[in-house]
Tab-separated table of C-alpha atoms and ligand atoms in Angstrom:
chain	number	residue	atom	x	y	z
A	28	UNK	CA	-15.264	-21.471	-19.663
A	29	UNK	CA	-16.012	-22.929	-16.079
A	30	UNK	CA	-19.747	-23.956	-16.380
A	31	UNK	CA	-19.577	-23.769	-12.101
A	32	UNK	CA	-19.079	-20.196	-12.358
A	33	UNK	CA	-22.240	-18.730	-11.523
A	34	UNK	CA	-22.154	-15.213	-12.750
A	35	UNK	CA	-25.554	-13.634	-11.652
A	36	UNK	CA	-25.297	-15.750	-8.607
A	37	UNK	CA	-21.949	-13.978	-7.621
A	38	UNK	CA	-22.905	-10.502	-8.867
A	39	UNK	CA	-26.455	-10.553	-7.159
A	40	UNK	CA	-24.559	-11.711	-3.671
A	41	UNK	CA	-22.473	-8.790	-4.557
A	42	UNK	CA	-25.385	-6.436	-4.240
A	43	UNK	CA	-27.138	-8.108	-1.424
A	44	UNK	CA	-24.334	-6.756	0.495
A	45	UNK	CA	-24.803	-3.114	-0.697
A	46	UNK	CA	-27.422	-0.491	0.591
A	47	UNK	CA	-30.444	-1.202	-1.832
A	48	UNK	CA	-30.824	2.379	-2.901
A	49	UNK	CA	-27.495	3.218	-4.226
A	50	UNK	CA	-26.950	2.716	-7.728
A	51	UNK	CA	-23.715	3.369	-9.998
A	52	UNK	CA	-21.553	2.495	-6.864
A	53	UNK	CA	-17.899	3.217	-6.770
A	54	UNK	CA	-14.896	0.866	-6.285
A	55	UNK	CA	-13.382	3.692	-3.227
A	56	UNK	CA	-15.025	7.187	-2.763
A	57	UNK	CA	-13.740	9.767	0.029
A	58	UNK	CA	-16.212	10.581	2.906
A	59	UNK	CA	-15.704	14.418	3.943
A	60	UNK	CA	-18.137	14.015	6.498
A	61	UNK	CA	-16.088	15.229	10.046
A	62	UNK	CA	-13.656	18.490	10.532
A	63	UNK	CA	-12.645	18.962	6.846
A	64	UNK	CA	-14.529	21.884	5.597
A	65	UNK	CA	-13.504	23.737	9.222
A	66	UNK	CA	-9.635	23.235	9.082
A	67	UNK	CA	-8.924	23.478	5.684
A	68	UNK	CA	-11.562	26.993	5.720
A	69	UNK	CA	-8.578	27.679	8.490
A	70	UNK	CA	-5.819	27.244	5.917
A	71	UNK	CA	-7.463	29.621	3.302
A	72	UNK	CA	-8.165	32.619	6.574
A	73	UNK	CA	-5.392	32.351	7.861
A	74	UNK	CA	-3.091	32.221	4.659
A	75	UNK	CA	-1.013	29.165	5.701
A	76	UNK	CA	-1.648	26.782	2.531
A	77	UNK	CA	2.106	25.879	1.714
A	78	UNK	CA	4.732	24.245	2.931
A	79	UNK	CA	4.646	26.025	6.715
A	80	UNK	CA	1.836	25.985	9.070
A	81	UNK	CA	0.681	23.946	11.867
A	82	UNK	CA	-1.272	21.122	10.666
A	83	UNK	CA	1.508	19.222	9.356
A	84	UNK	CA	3.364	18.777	12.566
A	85	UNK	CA	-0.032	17.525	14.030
A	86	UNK	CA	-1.233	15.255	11.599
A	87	UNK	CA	2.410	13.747	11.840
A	88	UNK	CA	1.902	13.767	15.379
A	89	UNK	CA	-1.811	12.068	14.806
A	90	UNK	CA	-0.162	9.473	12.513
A	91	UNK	CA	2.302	8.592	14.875
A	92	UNK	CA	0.105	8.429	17.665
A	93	UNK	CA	-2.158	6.127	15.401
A	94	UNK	CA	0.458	3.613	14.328
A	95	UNK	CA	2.508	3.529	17.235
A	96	UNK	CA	5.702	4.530	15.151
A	97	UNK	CA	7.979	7.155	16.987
A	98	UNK	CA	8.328	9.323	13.921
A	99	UNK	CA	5.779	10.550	10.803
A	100	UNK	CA	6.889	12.692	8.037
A	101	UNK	CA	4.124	13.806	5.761
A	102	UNK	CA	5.101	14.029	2.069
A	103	UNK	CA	3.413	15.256	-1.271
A	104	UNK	CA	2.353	11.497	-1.927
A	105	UNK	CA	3.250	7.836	-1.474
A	106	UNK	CA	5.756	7.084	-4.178
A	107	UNK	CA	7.749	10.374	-2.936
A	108	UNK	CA	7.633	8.868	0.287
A	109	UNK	CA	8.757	5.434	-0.716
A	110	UNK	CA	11.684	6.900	-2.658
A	111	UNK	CA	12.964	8.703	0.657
A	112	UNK	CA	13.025	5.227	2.462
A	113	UNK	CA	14.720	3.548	-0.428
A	114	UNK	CA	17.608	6.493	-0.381
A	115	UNK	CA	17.731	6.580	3.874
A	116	UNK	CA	18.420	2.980	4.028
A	117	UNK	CA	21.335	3.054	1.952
A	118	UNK	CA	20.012	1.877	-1.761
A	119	UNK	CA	22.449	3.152	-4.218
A	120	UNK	CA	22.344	3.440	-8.148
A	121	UNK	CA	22.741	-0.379	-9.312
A	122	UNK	CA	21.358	-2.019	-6.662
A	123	UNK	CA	18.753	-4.545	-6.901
A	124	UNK	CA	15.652	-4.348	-4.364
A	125	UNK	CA	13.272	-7.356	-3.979
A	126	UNK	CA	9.990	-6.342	-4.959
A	127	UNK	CA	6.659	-8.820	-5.259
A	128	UNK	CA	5.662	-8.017	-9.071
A	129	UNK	CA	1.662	-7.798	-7.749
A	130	UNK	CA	1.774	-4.812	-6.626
A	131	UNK	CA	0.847	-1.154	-7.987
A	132	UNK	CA	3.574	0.781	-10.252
A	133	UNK	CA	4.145	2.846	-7.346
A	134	UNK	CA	6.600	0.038	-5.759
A	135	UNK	CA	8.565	-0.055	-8.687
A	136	UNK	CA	9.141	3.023	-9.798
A	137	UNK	CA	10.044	4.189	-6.623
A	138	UNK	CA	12.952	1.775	-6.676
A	139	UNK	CA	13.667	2.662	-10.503
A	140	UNK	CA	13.989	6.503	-9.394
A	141	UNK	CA	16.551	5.408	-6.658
A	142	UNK	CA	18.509	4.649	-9.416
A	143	UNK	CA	18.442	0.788	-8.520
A	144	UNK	CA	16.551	-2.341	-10.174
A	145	UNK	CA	13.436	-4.188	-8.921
A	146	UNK	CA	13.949	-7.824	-8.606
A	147	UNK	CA	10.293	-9.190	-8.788
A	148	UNK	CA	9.351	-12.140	-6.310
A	149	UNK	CA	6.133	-13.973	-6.239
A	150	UNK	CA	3.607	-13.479	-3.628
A	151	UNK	CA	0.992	-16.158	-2.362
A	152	UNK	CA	-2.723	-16.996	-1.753
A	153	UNK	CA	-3.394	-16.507	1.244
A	154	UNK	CA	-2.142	-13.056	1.789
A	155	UNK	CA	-1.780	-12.145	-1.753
A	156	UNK	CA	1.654	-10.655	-0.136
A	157	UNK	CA	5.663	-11.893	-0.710
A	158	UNK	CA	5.762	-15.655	-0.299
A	159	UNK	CA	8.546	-16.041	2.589
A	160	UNK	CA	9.150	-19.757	1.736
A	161	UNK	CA	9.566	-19.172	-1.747
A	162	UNK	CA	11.906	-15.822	-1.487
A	163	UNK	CA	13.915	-17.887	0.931
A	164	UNK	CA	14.651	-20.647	-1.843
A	165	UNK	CA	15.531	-18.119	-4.491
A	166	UNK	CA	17.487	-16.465	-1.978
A	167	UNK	CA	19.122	-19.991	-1.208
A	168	UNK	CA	19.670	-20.437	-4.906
A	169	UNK	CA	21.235	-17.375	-6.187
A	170	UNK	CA	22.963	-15.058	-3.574
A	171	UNK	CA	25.614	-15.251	-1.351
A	172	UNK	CA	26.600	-13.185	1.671
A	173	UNK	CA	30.007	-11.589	0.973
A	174	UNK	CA	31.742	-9.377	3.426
A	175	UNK	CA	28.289	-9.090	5.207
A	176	UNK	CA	26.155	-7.930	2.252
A	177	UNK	CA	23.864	-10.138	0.004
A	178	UNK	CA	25.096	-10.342	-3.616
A	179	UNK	CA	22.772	-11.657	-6.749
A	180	UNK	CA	25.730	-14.476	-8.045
A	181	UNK	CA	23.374	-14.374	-11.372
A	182	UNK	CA	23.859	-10.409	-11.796
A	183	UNK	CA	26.775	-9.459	-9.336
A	184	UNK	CA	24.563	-6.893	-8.451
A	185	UNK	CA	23.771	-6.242	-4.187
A	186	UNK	CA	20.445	-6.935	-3.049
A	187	UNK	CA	20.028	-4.308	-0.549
A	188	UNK	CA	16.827	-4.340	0.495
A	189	UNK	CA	12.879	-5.823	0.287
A	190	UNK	CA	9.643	-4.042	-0.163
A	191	UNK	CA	6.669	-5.862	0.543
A	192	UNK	CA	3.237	-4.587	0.195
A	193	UNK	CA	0.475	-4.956	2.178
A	194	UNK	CA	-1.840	-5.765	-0.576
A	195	UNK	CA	-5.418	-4.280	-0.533
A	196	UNK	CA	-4.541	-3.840	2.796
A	197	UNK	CA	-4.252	-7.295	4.126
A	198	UNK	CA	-1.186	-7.507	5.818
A	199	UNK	CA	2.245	-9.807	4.515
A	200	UNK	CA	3.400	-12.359	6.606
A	201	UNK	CA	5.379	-9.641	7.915
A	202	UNK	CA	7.440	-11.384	10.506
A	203	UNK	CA	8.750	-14.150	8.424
A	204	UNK	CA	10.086	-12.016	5.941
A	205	UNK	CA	11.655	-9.872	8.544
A	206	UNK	CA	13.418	-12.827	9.622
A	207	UNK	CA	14.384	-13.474	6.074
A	208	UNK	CA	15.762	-10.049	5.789
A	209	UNK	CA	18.183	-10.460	9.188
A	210	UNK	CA	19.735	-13.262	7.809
A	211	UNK	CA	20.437	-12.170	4.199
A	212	UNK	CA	21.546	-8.920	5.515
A	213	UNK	CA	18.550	-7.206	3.822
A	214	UNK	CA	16.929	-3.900	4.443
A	215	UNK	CA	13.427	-4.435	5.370
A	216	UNK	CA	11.271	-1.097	3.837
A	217	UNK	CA	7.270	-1.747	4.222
A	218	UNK	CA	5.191	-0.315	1.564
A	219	UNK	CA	2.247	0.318	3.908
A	220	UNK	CA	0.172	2.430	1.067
A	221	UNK	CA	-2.531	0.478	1.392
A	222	UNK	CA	-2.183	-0.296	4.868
A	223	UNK	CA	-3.076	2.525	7.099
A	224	UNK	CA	-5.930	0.726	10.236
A	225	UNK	CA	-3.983	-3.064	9.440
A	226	UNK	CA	-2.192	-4.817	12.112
A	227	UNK	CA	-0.325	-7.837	12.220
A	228	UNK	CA	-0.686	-9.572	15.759
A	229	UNK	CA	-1.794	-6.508	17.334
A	230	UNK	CA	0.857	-3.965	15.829
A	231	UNK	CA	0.447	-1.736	13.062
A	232	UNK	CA	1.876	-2.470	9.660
A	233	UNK	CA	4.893	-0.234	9.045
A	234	UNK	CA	6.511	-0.915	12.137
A	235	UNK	CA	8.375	-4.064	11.362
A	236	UNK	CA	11.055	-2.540	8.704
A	237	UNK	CA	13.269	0.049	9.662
A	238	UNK	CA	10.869	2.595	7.460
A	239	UNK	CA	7.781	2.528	5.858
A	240	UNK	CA	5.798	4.409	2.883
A	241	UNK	CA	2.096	5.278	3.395
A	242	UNK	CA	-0.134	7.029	1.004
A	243	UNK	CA	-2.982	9.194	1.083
A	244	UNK	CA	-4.306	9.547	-2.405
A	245	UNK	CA	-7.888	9.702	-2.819
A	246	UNK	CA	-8.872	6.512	-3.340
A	247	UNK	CA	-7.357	4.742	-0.131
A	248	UNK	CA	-8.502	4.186	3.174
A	249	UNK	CA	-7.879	8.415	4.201
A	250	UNK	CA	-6.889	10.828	1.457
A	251	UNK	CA	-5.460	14.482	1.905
A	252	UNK	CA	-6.223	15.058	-2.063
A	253	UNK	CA	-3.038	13.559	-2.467
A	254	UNK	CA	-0.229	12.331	0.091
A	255	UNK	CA	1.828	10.589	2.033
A	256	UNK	CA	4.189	9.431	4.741
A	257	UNK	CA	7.206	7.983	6.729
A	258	UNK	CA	6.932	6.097	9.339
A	259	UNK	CA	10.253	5.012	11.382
A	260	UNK	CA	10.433	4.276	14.921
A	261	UNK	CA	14.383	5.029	14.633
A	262	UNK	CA	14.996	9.264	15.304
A	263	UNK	CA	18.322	10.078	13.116
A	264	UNK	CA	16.295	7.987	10.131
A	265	UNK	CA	13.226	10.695	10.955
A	266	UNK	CA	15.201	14.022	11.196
A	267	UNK	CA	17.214	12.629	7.958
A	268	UNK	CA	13.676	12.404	5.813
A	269	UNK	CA	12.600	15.124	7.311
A	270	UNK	CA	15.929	16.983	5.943
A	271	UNK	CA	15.536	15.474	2.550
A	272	UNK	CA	11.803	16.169	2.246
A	273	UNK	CA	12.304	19.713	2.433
A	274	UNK	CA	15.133	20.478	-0.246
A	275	UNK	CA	17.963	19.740	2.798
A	276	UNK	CA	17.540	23.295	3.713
A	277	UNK	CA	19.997	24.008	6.991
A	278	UNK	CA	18.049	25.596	9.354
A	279	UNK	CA	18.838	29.326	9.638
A	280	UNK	CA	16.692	32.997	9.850
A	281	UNK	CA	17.414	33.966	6.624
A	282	UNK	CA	19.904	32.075	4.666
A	283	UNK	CA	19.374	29.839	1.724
A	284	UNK	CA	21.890	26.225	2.544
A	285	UNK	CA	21.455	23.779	1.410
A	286	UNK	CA	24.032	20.342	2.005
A	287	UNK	CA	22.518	17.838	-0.464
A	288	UNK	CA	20.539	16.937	-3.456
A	289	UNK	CA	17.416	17.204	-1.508
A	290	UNK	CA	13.473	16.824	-2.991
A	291	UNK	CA	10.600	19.311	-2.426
A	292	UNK	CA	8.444	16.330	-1.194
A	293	UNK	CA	7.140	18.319	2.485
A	294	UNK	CA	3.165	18.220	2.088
A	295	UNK	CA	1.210	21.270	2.214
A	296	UNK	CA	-0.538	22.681	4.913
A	297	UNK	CA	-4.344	22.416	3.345
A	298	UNK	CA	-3.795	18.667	2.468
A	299	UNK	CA	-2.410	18.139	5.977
A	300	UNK	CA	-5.844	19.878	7.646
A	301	UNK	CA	-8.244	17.664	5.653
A	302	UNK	CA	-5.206	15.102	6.960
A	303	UNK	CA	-5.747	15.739	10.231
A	304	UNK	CA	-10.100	15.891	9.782
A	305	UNK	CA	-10.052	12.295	7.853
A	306	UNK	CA	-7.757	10.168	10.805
A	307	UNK	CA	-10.628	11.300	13.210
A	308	UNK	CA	-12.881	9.648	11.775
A	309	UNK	CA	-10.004	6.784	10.907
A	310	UNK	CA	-11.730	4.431	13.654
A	311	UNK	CA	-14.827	4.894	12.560
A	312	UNK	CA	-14.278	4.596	8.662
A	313	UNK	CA	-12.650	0.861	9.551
A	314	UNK	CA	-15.300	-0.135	11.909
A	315	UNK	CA	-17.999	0.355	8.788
A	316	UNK	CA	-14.903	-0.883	6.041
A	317	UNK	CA	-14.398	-4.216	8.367
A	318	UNK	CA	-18.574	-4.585	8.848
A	319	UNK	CA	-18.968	-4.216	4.520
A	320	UNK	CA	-15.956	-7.144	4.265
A	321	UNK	CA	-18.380	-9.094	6.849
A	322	UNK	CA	-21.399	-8.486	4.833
A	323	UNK	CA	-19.534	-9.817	1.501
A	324	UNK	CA	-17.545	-12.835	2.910
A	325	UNK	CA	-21.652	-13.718	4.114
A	326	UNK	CA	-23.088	-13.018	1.066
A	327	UNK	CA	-20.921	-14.902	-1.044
A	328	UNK	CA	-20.609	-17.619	1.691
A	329	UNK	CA	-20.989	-21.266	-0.369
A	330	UNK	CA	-21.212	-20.107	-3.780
A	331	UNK	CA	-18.818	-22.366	-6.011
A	332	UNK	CA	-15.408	-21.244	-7.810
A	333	UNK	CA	-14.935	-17.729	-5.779
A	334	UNK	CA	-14.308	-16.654	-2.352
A	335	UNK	CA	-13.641	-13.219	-1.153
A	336	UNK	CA	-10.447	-12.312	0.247
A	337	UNK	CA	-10.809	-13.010	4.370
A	338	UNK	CA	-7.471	-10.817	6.319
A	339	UNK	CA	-5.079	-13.789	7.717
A	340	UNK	CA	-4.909	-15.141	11.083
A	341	UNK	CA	-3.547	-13.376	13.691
A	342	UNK	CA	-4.462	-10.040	11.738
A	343	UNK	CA	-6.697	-7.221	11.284
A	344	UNK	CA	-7.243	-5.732	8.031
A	345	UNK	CA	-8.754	-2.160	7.000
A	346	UNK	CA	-9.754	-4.089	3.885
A	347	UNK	CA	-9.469	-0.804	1.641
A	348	UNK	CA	-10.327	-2.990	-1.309
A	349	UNK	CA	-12.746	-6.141	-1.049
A	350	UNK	CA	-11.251	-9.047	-3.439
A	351	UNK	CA	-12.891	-11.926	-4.810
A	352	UNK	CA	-10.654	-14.575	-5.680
A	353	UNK	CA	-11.843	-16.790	-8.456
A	354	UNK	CA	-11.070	-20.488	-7.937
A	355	UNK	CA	-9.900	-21.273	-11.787
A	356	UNK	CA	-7.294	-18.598	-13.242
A	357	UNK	CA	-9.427	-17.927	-17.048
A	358	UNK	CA	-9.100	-14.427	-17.962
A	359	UNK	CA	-12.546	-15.287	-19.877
A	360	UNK	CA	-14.236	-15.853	-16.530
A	361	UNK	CA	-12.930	-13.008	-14.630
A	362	UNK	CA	-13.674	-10.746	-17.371
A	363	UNK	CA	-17.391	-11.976	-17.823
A	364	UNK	CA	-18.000	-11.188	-14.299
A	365	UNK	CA	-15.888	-8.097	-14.169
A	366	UNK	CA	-18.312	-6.856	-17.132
A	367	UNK	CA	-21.849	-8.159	-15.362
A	368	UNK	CA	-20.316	-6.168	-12.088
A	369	UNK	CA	-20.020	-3.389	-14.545
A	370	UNK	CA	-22.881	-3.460	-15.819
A	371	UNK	CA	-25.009	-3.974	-12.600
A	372	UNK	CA	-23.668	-0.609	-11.424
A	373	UNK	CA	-20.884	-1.497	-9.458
A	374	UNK	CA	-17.714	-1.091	-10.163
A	375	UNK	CA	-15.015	-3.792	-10.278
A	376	UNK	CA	-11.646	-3.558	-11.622
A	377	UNK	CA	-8.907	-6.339	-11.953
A	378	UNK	CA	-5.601	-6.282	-10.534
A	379	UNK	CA	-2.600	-4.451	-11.587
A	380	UNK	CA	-1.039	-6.277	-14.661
A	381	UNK	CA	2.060	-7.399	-13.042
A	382	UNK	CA	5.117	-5.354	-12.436
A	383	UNK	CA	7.604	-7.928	-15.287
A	384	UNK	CA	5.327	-7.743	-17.989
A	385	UNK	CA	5.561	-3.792	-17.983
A	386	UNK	CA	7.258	-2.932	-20.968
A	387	UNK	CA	10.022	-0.786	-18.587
A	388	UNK	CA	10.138	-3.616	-16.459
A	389	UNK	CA	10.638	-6.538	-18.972
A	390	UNK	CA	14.685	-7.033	-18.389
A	391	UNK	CA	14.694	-7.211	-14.707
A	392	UNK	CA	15.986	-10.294	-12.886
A	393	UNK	CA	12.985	-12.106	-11.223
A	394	UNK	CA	11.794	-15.668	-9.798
A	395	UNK	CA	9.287	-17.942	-11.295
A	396	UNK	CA	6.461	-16.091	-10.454
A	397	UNK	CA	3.840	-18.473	-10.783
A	398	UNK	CA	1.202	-17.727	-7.849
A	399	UNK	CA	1.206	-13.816	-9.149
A	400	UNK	CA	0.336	-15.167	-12.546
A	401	UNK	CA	-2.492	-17.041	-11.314
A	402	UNK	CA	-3.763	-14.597	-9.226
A	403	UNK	CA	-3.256	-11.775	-11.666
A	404	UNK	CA	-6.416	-13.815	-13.594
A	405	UNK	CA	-8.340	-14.496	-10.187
A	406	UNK	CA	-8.479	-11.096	-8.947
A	407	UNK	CA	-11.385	-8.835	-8.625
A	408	UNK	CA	-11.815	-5.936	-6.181
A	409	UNK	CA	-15.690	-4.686	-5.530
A	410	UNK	CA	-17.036	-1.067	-3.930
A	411	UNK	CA	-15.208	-0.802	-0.703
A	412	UNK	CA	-16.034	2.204	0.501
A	413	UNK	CA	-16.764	3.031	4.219
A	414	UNK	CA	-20.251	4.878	3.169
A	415	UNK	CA	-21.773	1.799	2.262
A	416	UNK	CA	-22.129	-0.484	5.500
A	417	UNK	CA	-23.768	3.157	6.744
A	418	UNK	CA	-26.555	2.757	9.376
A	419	UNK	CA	-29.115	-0.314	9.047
A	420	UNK	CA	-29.655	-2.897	6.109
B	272	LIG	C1	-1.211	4.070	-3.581
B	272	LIG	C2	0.030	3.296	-3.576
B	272	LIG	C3	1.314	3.901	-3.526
B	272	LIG	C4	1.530	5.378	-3.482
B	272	LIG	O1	0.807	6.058	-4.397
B	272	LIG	P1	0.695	7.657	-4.465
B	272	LIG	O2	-0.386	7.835	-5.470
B	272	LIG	O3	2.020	8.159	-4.912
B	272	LIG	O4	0.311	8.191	-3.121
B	272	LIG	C5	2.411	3.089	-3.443
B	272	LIG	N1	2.311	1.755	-3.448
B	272	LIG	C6	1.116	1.141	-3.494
B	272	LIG	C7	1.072	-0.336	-3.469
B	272	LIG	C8	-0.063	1.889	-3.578
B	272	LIG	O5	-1.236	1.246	-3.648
């Protein structure tokens, strides 16, 4: 036990923070406060629910606009839209693709579906993201470029690409490991799912790869019930997803062609309207989400053996989830505060276990991933949701 762990101390900051009059608060609730009702009402008039109608090509448009990618393509969720950007950048069946093992199943599955084999890399404290300086050791220490591509020497397996994460919405050192990528010869694909209102130095996260995943399930920052995207700022890599998204149908009146294996992954036209009603009120959802994460990194100001989670310099953060990071990594601590948050009516969950200790995951190759261990027993996130840094108090 750490005896400078303070647990009423911490959980009491925790609801100084909060609006005094809500009780039982959630860890992320939707707000259906703007256009929602009116569009998706639309949807159900007008009879255009499926996988035609017009709100799709604008809330692609709006997401586009929002991010400052060239392209969107709106899927049926995030993993769906992760697997397309593993397949368009060229992973094949027995690949490996380097994947920080703190992250949320999603990530890995996605690869495990593209047929190829996450290789787990360790992430580090101040982003909670892929450590650049460590990957670049491994790297140095078990790959070789032959014939321009990057091959494990350990497994004899390529390494075709990386997928960071922007965890809890704070964005990876993005650039470094960009850098990283150019040299090995690496496929840079962003898992922005958590990431939608982060930039790094002024851009938005999901434009540094050559594609990017978002999702839009109903606990992140916007949700259309249950989504997601691809961002790309590169045209043949849009129209491709698009093509793949949509069962690779060739374009014609009335025939049925189809020229590959594609995936009914094109979302609906009712998610896409409550799409298109929750990113206008995107800017105003962060401004109160960035005002709550001020509120907490106060409130918790100078209380010994936890900090919350402040975004890194030279970024802005949506902070979808608020993280306290406890200073000494015993599970008994975290869980004694995890069940006084509980139990004080707000809800706090630890992070993901990681990705290697899942039982499906046990037998792929990985680094020491020390930093993700620790952290795995530092983590919890707190009620994050936009609602409660509403109005004055
Ligand atoms: C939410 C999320 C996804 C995608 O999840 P879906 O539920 O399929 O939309 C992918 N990766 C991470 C890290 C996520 O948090």
């Amino acid at each position: 036990m750490d005896a400078h762990l303070d647990i009423k101390r911490i959980v009491a900051a925790v609801r100084s923070a909060l609006p005094a009059d809500q009780t039982n608060v959630a860890l992320h609730q939707p707000e259906f406060s703007g256009n929602e009702w009116a569009y998706v009402k639309e949807c159900l008039d007008t009879g255009w629910v499926s996988s035609a109608g017009k709100h799709v090509d604008r809330f692609e448009q709006m997401l586009a606009d929002f991010t400052g990618a060239k392209h969107a393509v709106a899927t049926v969720n995030g993993t769906s839209a992760l697997h397309i950007c593993l397949l368009l950048c060229g992973v094949q069946r027995g690949d490996e693709v380097l994947i920080p093992s703190l992250t949320f199943v999603a990530t890995a599955n996605a690869v495990s579906y593209a047929g190829a084999i996450p290789h787990f890399v360790d992430s580090e404290e101040t982003t909670l993201g892929v450590d650049a300086r460590k990957l670049h050791a491994h790297l140095d220490s078990i790959a070789e470029l032959k014939h321009g591509t990057c091959i494990n020497r350990t497994t004899g397996r390529v390494i075709r690409a990386l997928m960071p994460m922007h965890v809890f919405g704070h964005p990876a050192d993005i650039q470094t490991l960009n850098t990283l990528c150019e040299r090995w010869h690496i496929v840079l694909i962003e898992d922005a799912a958590e990431s939608l209102g982060s930039y790094y130095h002024g851009i938005h996260t999901g434009n540094f790869g050559r594609i990017a995943g978002l999702s839009f399930n109903g606990n992140k920052t916007i949700t259309t019930g249950g989504g997601g995207a691809i961002l790309t700022n590169d045209a043949s890599l849009a129209k491709q997803a698009k093509h793949l998204t949509t069962t690779a149908r060739v374009a014609h009146q009335w025939s049925f062609i189809h020229d590959a294996i594609g995936y009914n992954y094109r979302m609906p036209n009712i998610n896409a309207a409550l799409g298109c009603a929750q990113i206008e009120q995107l800017p105003e959802f962060l401004r109160r989400k960035r005002a709550l994460a001020e509120k907490y990194l106060r409130a918790l100001n100078g209380i010994a053996g936890v900090r919350v989670l402040k975004e890194p310099a030279g970024c802005s953060s949506n902070y979808w989830l608020n993280t306290l990071i406890l200073e000494n990594a015993e599970l008994s601590n975290r869980d004694m505060l995890l069940q006084a948050l509980n139990d004080a009516g707000l809800m706090a969950r630890p992070a993901w276990t990681l990705m290697h200790k899942l039982p499906m995951y046990l037998d792929c190759p990985q680094m020491p991933l020390l930093t993700a261990a620790s952290l795995e027993q530092r983590i919890i996130n707190i009620p994050s949701s936009a609602y409660l840094s509403n109005g004055d108090h």
